[in-house]
DNA sequence: CCAAGAACTGTACCGGCGGTGCGGATTCGG
DNA sequence: CCGAATCCGCACCGCCGGTACAGTTCTTGG
């Protein structure tokens, strides 16, 4: 990693924290560069304008989350051959990861952008939509594998159920932040997990 | 309603739409007063500063939502004496209300504030927390009534389940806005409704 | 080791916005 | 018709996003 790339990464890290705490519009470039220890000229050397910063932040965020999901769901499959058990394990791991964050989850950048949509260009908005669609499709594929092995107790739309995981996480983050209680996010994920168990697990197992 | 109060209401309405679309920090007073048709002096006659505007917006939003919940859950109880059935009816009504919004749900002001917390003073943040706590307590009370009549199929924390409704709504709003698909919010509420049904309804009823 | 780019700094400037202050005008109810 | 509520006009401050551009320091490949 060259020196320039390291600086870019530092700027993005600082900017992301600031944006999640105050919103994009209220995050001044000046405070970011002050914390990063460079000048305004230095900033504009790396990013053409504020929107370019947003694009890179988002790209970085999506990439990080993708890796997290890769990791969590791979470990689930690794610990059990049964698709349902693997998913339940993965959800527990996900809940643990969220619970282990020192100061609670810092916030979902997609949610932050969603509530400031008019500030961003089409490219950014398309990237948020595409990411969410990707995550939902990923969850849905897992659920289809489960449903094939375990007929669900009720006729449920698997797409909606896949959506629900994202919704519960985003909602859990908001509630955790608003009430200043990080554990609420973990509990919401576990509650969703219980829903999945209730839907698919045969009565004998529950 | 005096003329001043009408102007205040107009300002709050315009400001809320702007804040939900661009965030609080990026919402300029100038554009609000331009749309409201008054001058900056007129604005500062009604609100001491931008934070006073935020406080009033939030107060208004919480009040509106409280009335909505009062209405929906009262109608549920009105249509069925059974606590579970009443709740299930109320959730369906809630989903319908959300689905009937012409351009989709405009956004949750509490979520918007949550993602810009550093911009607001303690009073505003306390009000958001208190409102969320109030709604959760309301849902929890209903669930306790249900659990007393129908022993839940699994040992579930009713507080968490009450939280889940708020989470699913907030998450559903974000997903609906991000994917530009208003129906997703409705479906998430109905999916939560199904969870409640699955948890409490005796096998004979399902 | 040195040249060539990459990675910055310094300075000057513009326009927009939040916010303050205050005097004056208009409007409206009693 | 009086006085209070409501709103306008105007001048001003400081911060911020963004532009422009010349100069400096650091890094790295040949």
Coordinates of C-alpha atoms (C1' of nucleotides) in Angstrom, one line a residue:
Chain A
X1 CA 0.0 0.0 0.0
X2 CA 1.5 3.3 -1.1
X3 CA 1.5 6.4 1.0
X4 CA -1.3 8.0 -0.9
X5 CA -3.5 5.0 -0.5
X6 CA -2.9 5.0 3.3
X7 CA -3.9 8.6 3.5
X8 CA -7.1 7.9 1.5
X9 CA -7.9 5.1 3.8
X10 CA -7.4 7.4 6.9
X11 CA -9.6 10.1 5.4
X12 CA -12.3 7.6 4.6
X13 CA -12.2 6.1 8.1
X14 CA -12.5 9.5 9.8
X15 CA -15.2 10.7 7.4
X16 CA -17.3 7.6 7.9
X17 CA -17.3 8.0 11.7
X18 CA -18.2 11.7 11.3
X19 CA -20.9 11.0 8.7
X20 CA -22.5 8.3 10.9
X21 CA -22.5 10.7 13.9
X22 CA -23.7 13.9 12.2
X23 CA -24.8 13.1 8.7
X24 CA -23.1 13.8 5.4
X25 CA -24.4 17.3 5.0
X26 CA -23.2 18.4 8.4
X27 CA -19.8 16.8 8.1
X28 CA -17.3 19.5 7.2
X29 CA -14.3 18.7 5.1
X30 CA -12.3 21.0 7.3
X31 CA -12.8 18.9 10.5
X32 CA -12.0 15.7 8.6
X33 CA -8.7 17.1 7.3
X34 CA -8.0 18.5 10.8
X35 CA -8.3 15.1 12.3
X36 CA -6.4 13.5 9.4
X37 CA -3.6 16.0 9.7
X38 CA -3.5 17.4 6.2
X39 CA -4.6 20.5 4.4
X40 CA -7.6 21.2 2.2
X41 CA -5.4 21.0 -0.9
X42 CA -4.3 17.5 0.2
X43 CA -7.9 16.4 0.5
X44 CA -8.9 17.6 -2.9
X45 CA -5.9 15.9 -4.3
X46 CA -7.4 12.6 -3.3
X47 CA -11.1 13.4 -3.9
X48 CA -12.5 15.6 -6.6
X49 CA -15.3 16.8 -4.4
X50 CA -17.5 15.7 -1.5
X51 CA -19.5 13.4 -3.6
X52 CA -16.4 11.5 -4.6
X53 CA -15.7 11.0 -0.9
X54 CA -19.3 9.7 -0.5
X55 CA -18.8 7.2 -3.3
X56 CA -15.6 5.8 -1.9
X57 CA -17.0 5.7 1.6
X58 CA -19.9 3.6 0.4
X59 CA -17.8 1.4 -1.8
X60 CA -15.6 0.7 1.3
X61 CA -18.6 0.1 3.6
X62 CA -20.2 -2.4 1.2
X63 CA -16.9 -4.2 0.7
X64 CA -16.4 -4.5 4.5
X65 CA -20.0 -5.8 5.0
X66 CA -19.7 -8.3 2.2
X67 CA -16.5 -9.7 3.8
X68 CA -18.3 -9.9 7.2
X69 CA -21.2 -11.9 5.7
X70 CA -18.8 -14.1 3.7
X71 CA -17.0 -14.9 6.9
X72 CA -20.1 -15.5 9.1
X73 CA -22.0 -17.6 6.7
X74 CA -19.0 -19.6 5.7
X75 CA -18.3 -20.4 9.3
X76 CA -21.9 -21.5 9.8
X77 CA -21.7 -24.0 6.9
X78 CA -18.4 -25.1 8.2
X79 CA -19.9 -26.0 11.6
X80 CA -22.9 -27.9 10.3
X81 CA -23.8 -29.7 7.1
X82 CA -27.5 -29.1 7.8
X83 CA -28.6 -25.9 6.0
X84 CA -31.0 -24.8 8.8
X85 CA -28.4 -25.4 11.6
X86 CA -25.7 -23.7 9.6
X87 CA -27.9 -20.6 9.2
X88 CA -28.9 -20.6 12.9
X89 CA -25.3 -20.8 13.8
X90 CA -24.4 -18.0 11.5
X91 CA -27.1 -15.8 12.9
X92 CA -25.8 -16.4 16.4
X93 CA -22.3 -15.5 15.2
X94 CA -23.6 -12.4 13.6
X95 CA -25.3 -11.4 16.8
X96 CA -22.1 -12.0 18.7
X97 CA -20.1 -9.8 16.3
X98 CA -22.6 -7.0 16.7
X99 CA -22.6 -7.4 20.5
X100 CA -18.8 -7.3 20.6
X101 CA -18.4 -3.9 19.1
X102 CA -16.9 -1.8 21.8
X103 CA -19.2 1.3 21.7
X104 CA -22.1 -0.4 20.0
X105 CA -22.7 -0.5 16.2
X106 CA -21.5 2.8 14.8
X107 CA -24.4 2.9 12.3
X108 CA -25.3 1.7 8.9
X109 CA -24.0 3.9 6.1
X110 CA -26.8 2.8 3.8
X111 CA -29.4 3.9 6.3
X112 CA -27.6 7.2 6.8
X113 CA -27.5 7.8 3.0
X114 CA -31.1 6.8 2.7
X115 CA -32.1 9.6 5.1
X116 CA -30.1 12.1 3.1
X117 CA -30.8 10.9 -0.4
X118 CA -31.2 14.3 -2.1
X119 CA -27.6 15.0 -1.2
X120 CA -26.2 12.3 -3.4
X121 CA -26.0 11.6 -7.1
X122 CA -27.7 8.8 -8.9
X123 CA -24.5 6.7 -8.8
X124 CA -24.4 6.6 -5.0
X125 CA -28.1 5.8 -4.7
X126 CA -27.8 3.0 -7.3
X127 CA -24.9 1.5 -5.4
X128 CA -26.9 1.5 -2.1
X129 CA -29.9 -0.2 -3.8
X130 CA -27.7 -2.7 -5.5
X131 CA -25.9 -3.6 -2.3
X132 CA -29.2 -4.1 -0.4
X133 CA -30.5 -6.2 -3.2
X134 CA -27.4 -8.3 -3.2
X135 CA -27.5 -9.0 0.5
X136 CA -31.2 -9.9 0.3
X137 CA -30.6 -12.2 -2.5
X138 CA -27.8 -13.9 -0.5
X139 CA -30.1 -14.4 2.5
X140 CA -32.9 -15.6 0.2
X141 CA -30.7 -18.2 -1.4
X142 CA -29.8 -19.6 2.0
X143 CA -33.5 -19.7 3.0
X144 CA -34.4 -21.5 -0.2
X145 CA -31.9 -24.2 0.7
X146 CA -33.5 -24.5 4.1
X147 CA -37.0 -24.6 2.8
X148 CA -36.0 -27.4 0.4
X149 CA -35.0 -29.5 3.4
X150 CA -37.6 -28.4 5.9
X151 CA -41.0 -27.5 4.6
X152 CA -42.0 -24.3 6.4
X153 CA -44.7 -24.4 8.9
X154 CA -46.6 -21.6 7.2
X155 CA -46.6 -20.5 3.6
X156 CA -44.1 -17.7 3.8
X157 CA -42.6 -15.5 1.1
X158 CA -38.9 -16.2 1.4
X159 CA -37.9 -12.9 -0.2
X160 CA -39.8 -11.1 2.6
X161 CA -38.1 -13.2 5.2
X162 CA -34.7 -12.4 3.7
X163 CA -35.6 -8.7 3.7
X164 CA -36.5 -9.0 7.3
X165 CA -33.0 -9.8 8.4
X166 CA -31.7 -6.5 6.9
X167 CA -34.7 -4.7 8.3
X168 CA -34.2 -6.1 11.8
X169 CA -30.5 -5.2 11.7
X170 CA -31.1 -1.7 10.5
X171 CA -33.9 -1.2 12.9
X172 CA -31.9 -2.7 15.7
X173 CA -29.0 -0.3 15.1
X174 CA -31.3 2.7 15.2
X175 CA -32.9 1.5 18.4
X176 CA -29.6 0.7 20.0
X177 CA -28.3 4.1 19.1
X178 CA -31.4 6.0 20.1
X179 CA -31.7 4.2 23.5
X180 CA -28.0 4.0 24.0
X181 CA -28.3 0.3 24.6
X182 CA -26.0 -1.8 22.3
X183 CA -27.5 -5.1 23.4
X184 CA -30.8 -4.4 21.8
X185 CA -29.3 -5.0 18.3
X186 CA -28.0 -8.4 19.4
X187 CA -31.3 -9.4 20.8
X188 CA -33.2 -8.4 17.7
X189 CA -31.0 -10.7 15.6
X190 CA -31.5 -13.5 18.0
X191 CA -35.3 -12.9 17.9
X192 CA -35.2 -13.1 14.1
X193 CA -33.2 -16.3 14.5
X194 CA -35.9 -17.7 16.7
X195 CA -38.5 -16.8 14.0
X196 CA -36.5 -18.8 11.5
X197 CA -36.2 -21.7 13.9
X198 CA -40.0 -21.6 14.6
X199 CA -40.8 -21.6 10.9
X200 CA -38.6 -24.4 9.7
X201 CA -37.6 -26.6 12.6
X202 CA -39.7 -29.7 12.9
X203 CA -41.7 -29.8 16.2
X204 CA -39.5 -32.7 17.4
X205 CA -36.4 -30.5 17.4
X206 CA -37.8 -27.3 19.0
Chain B
X1 CA -55.9 28.6 15.1
X2 CA -54.2 32.0 14.9
X3 CA -52.3 33.2 11.9
X4 CA -49.0 32.7 13.6
X5 CA -49.8 29.2 14.5
X6 CA -50.7 28.4 10.9
X7 CA -47.4 29.8 9.7
X8 CA -45.5 27.7 12.3
X9 CA -47.4 24.6 11.1
X10 CA -46.5 25.4 7.5
X11 CA -42.9 25.9 8.3
X12 CA -42.8 22.6 10.3
X13 CA -44.4 20.7 7.5
X14 CA -42.0 22.0 4.9
X15 CA -39.0 21.5 7.1
X16 CA -39.9 17.9 8.0
X17 CA -40.2 16.9 4.3
X18 CA -36.8 18.6 3.6
X19 CA -35.1 17.0 6.6
X20 CA -36.4 13.6 5.7
X21 CA -35.1 14.0 2.2
X22 CA -31.7 15.6 2.9
X23 CA -31.0 15.5 6.5
X24 CA -31.1 18.2 9.1
X25 CA -27.7 19.6 8.6
X26 CA -28.2 19.9 4.8
X27 CA -31.6 21.5 5.2
X28 CA -31.1 25.3 4.8
X29 CA -33.4 27.7 6.5
X30 CA -33.4 29.8 3.4
X31 CA -35.0 27.1 1.2
X32 CA -37.6 26.4 3.9
X33 CA -38.6 30.1 4.1
X34 CA -38.5 30.4 0.3
X35 CA -41.1 27.6 0.0
X36 CA -43.1 28.9 3.0
X37 CA -43.1 32.3 1.5
X38 CA -41.7 34.4 4.3
X39 CA -38.4 36.0 5.2
X40 CA -35.6 35.0 7.5
X41 CA -36.7 37.5 10.1
X42 CA -40.2 35.9 10.0
X43 CA -38.7 32.5 10.6
X44 CA -36.6 33.6 13.5
X45 CA -39.7 35.2 15.0
X46 CA -41.2 31.8 15.3
X47 CA -38.1 29.7 16.2
X48 CA -35.2 31.0 18.2
X49 CA -32.7 28.9 16.2
X50 CA -32.5 25.7 14.1
X51 CA -32.5 23.5 17.2
X52 CA -35.8 25.0 18.3
X53 CA -37.1 24.0 14.9
X54 CA -35.9 20.5 15.4
X55 CA -37.6 20.3 18.8
X56 CA -40.9 21.4 17.5
X57 CA -40.6 19.1 14.5
X58 CA -39.9 16.1 16.7
X59 CA -42.7 17.0 19.1
X60 CA -45.1 17.2 16.2
X61 CA -43.9 14.0 14.7
X62 CA -44.2 12.1 18.0
X63 CA -47.7 13.5 18.5
X64 CA -48.8 12.4 15.1
X65 CA -47.5 8.9 15.5
X66 CA -49.1 8.6 19.0
X67 CA -52.4 9.5 17.5
X68 CA -51.9 7.0 14.7
X69 CA -51.2 4.2 17.2
X70 CA -54.1 5.2 19.4
X71 CA -56.3 5.0 16.4
X72 CA -55.1 1.7 15.0
X73 CA -55.0 -0.2 18.3
X74 CA -58.3 1.2 19.4
X75 CA -59.9 0.0 16.2
X76 CA -58.4 -3.4 16.7
X77 CA -59.8 -3.8 20.2
X78 CA -63.1 -2.5 18.8
X79 CA -63.3 -5.3 16.2
X80 CA -62.4 -8.2 18.5
X81 CA -62.6 -8.9 22.2
X82 CA -59.8 -11.4 21.9
X83 CA -56.4 -9.7 22.7
X84 CA -54.5 -11.7 20.1
X85 CA -57.1 -11.2 17.3
X86 CA -57.3 -7.5 18.2
X87 CA -53.6 -7.1 17.9
X88 CA -53.4 -9.1 14.6
X89 CA -56.2 -6.8 13.2
X90 CA -54.4 -3.7 14.4
X91 CA -51.2 -4.9 12.7
X92 CA -53.0 -5.4 9.4
X93 CA -54.5 -2.0 9.7
X94 CA -51.1 -0.5 10.4
X95 CA -49.7 -2.3 7.3
X96 CA -52.6 -0.9 5.3
X97 CA -52.0 2.6 6.5
X98 CA -48.3 2.4 5.5
X99 CA -49.2 0.9 2.1
X100 CA -51.8 3.7 1.4
X101 CA -49.2 6.5 1.6
X102 CA -49.1 8.0 -1.9
X103 CA -45.4 8.1 -2.4
X104 CA -44.4 5.6 0.2
X105 CA -43.5 6.4 3.8
X106 CA -41.6 9.7 3.8
X107 CA -39.3 8.5 6.6
X108 CA -39.0 8.2 10.3
X109 CA -37.9 11.4 12.0
X110 CA -36.4 9.5 14.9
X111 CA -34.3 7.4 12.6
X112 CA -33.2 10.6 10.8
X113 CA -32.2 12.2 14.0
X114 CA -30.5 9.1 15.2
X115 CA -28.1 9.3 12.2
X116 CA -27.3 12.9 13.0
X117 CA -27.2 12.8 16.7
X118 CA -24.3 15.1 17.2
X119 CA -26.3 17.9 15.6
X120 CA -28.9 18.0 18.3
X121 CA -28.9 19.0 22.0
X122 CA -29.6 16.7 24.8
X123 CA -33.3 17.7 25.0
X124 CA -33.9 16.5 21.5
X125 CA -32.1 13.2 22.0
X126 CA -33.9 12.6 25.3
X127 CA -37.2 13.2 23.5
X128 CA -36.4 10.6 20.8
X129 CA -35.4 8.0 23.4
X130 CA -38.5 8.7 25.5
X131 CA -40.8 8.3 22.5
X132 CA -39.3 5.0 21.5
X133 CA -39.5 3.8 25.0
X134 CA -43.1 4.8 25.2
X135 CA -44.0 3.0 22.0
X136 CA -42.2 -0.1 23.0
X137 CA -43.9 -0.1 26.4
X138 CA -47.3 0.3 24.6
X139 CA -46.6 -2.7 22.4
X140 CA -45.2 -4.7 25.3
X141 CA -48.4 -4.2 27.4
X142 CA -50.5 -5.5 24.5
X143 CA -48.2 -8.5 24.2
X144 CA -48.5 -9.2 27.9
X145 CA -52.2 -9.3 27.6
X146 CA -51.9 -11.8 24.7
X147 CA -49.4 -14.0 26.6
X148 CA -51.7 -14.1 29.6
X149 CA -54.5 -15.6 27.4
X150 CA -52.3 -17.6 25.1
X151 CA -49.1 -19.2 26.5
X152 CA -46.4 -18.6 23.9
X153 CA -45.1 -21.6 22.0
X154 CA -41.5 -20.6 23.0
X155 CA -40.1 -18.8 26.0
X156 CA -39.8 -15.3 24.4
X157 CA -38.8 -12.0 25.9
X158 CA -41.9 -9.8 25.3
X159 CA -39.8 -6.7 25.6
X160 CA -37.7 -7.8 22.7
X161 CA -40.7 -8.8 20.7
X162 CA -42.2 -5.4 21.3
X163 CA -38.9 -3.8 20.2
X164 CA -39.1 -5.8 17.0
X165 CA -42.2 -4.0 15.7
X166 CA -40.4 -0.7 15.9
X167 CA -37.3 -2.2 14.3
X168 CA -39.2 -3.8 11.5
X169 CA -41.0 -0.6 10.8
X170 CA -37.8 1.5 10.8
X171 CA -36.0 -1.1 8.8
X172 CA -38.9 -1.5 6.4
X173 CA -39.0 2.3 5.8
X174 CA -35.3 2.3 5.0
X175 CA -35.6 -0.6 2.7
X176 CA -38.6 0.8 1.0
X177 CA -36.9 4.1 0.4
X178 CA -33.6 2.6 -0.7
X179 CA -35.1 0.2 -3.1
X180 CA -37.8 2.7 -4.1
X181 CA -40.5 0.0 -3.4
X182 CA -43.1 1.2 -0.9
X183 CA -44.7 -2.2 -0.6
X184 CA -41.8 -3.7 1.2
X185 CA -42.7 -1.8 4.4
X186 CA -46.2 -3.3 4.3
X187 CA -44.9 -6.8 3.8
X188 CA -42.5 -6.5 6.7
X189 CA -45.3 -5.5 9.1
X190 CA -47.3 -8.4 7.9
X191 CA -44.4 -10.8 8.3
X192 CA -44.0 -9.6 11.9
X193 CA -47.8 -10.2 12.3
X194 CA -47.2 -13.7 11.1
X195 CA -44.5 -14.2 13.7
X196 CA -46.9 -13.1 16.5
X197 CA -49.5 -15.4 15.2
X198 CA -47.1 -18.3 15.0
X199 CA -45.9 -17.6 18.6
X200 CA -49.2 -17.3 20.3
X201 CA -52.0 -18.8 18.2
X202 CA -52.9 -22.4 19.3
X203 CA -52.2 -25.0 16.6
X204 CA -55.9 -25.5 16.1
X205 CA -56.3 -21.9 14.9
X206 CA -53.4 -21.6 12.5
Chain C
dC1 C1' 21.9 8.2 -6.6
dC2 C1' 19.1 10.8 -9.2
dA3 C1' 15.2 12.2 -11.9
dA4 C1' 10.4 12.0 -12.3
dG5 C1' 6.4 11.6 -10.8
dA6 C1' 3.3 11.3 -6.6
dA7 C1' 1.8 13.4 -2.6
dC8 C1' 1.2 17.0 -0.6
dT9 C1' 1.5 22.6 1.2
dG10 C1' 0.3 27.7 1.0
dT11 C1' -2.3 31.3 -0.4
dA12 C1' -5.9 33.7 -2.2
dC13 C1' -10.4 33.9 -3.5
dC14 C1' -15.8 33.2 -4.3
dG15 C1' -20.6 32.4 -3.0
dG16 C1' -23.9 30.4 0.1
dC17 C1' -25.6 29.6 4.6
dG18 C1' -26.7 29.9 9.8
dG19 C1' -27.2 33.2 12.8
dT20 C1' -27.7 38.1 15.2
dG21 C1' -29.6 42.6 15.8
dC22 C1' -32.8 46.1 15.2
dG23 C1' -35.9 49.3 13.3
dG24 C1' -40.0 49.6 10.9
dA25 C1' -44.3 48.0 8.6
dT26 C1' -48.6 45.4 8.5
dT27 C1' -52.4 43.1 10.3
dC28 C1' -55.8 41.7 13.4
dG29 C1' -58.5 41.2 17.6
dG30 C1' -60.7 43.6 21.4
Chain D
dC1 C1' -58.6 52.8 17.3
dC2 C1' -54.9 50.9 20.1
dG3 C1' -51.7 47.7 21.0
dA4 C1' -50.0 43.4 20.4
dA5 C1' -48.8 39.8 17.3
dT6 C1' -46.8 39.0 13.0
dC7 C1' -43.6 39.8 9.7
dC8 C1' -40.3 42.6 6.5
dG9 C1' -35.7 45.0 5.2
dC10 C1' -31.2 45.4 5.8
dA11 C1' -26.7 45.2 7.4
dC12 C1' -23.4 42.3 9.2
dC13 C1' -20.4 38.2 10.9
dG14 C1' -17.9 33.8 10.5
dC15 C1' -17.8 29.1 8.7
dC16 C1' -17.7 26.1 4.9
dG17 C1' -17.5 23.9 0.1
dG18 C1' -15.1 24.5 -3.7
dT19 C1' -11.7 26.5 -7.3
dA20 C1' -7.2 27.8 -8.9
dC21 C1' -2.5 27.4 -9.1
dA22 C1' 2.3 27.8 -7.9
dG23 C1' 5.6 25.7 -5.1
dT24 C1' 7.6 22.0 -2.0
dT25 C1' 8.7 17.4 -0.1
dC26 C1' 8.6 12.6 -0.4
dT27 C1' 9.0 8.1 -2.7
dT28 C1' 10.4 5.1 -5.8
dG29 C1' 12.1 2.8 -10.1
dG30 C1' 15.9 2.6 -13.1

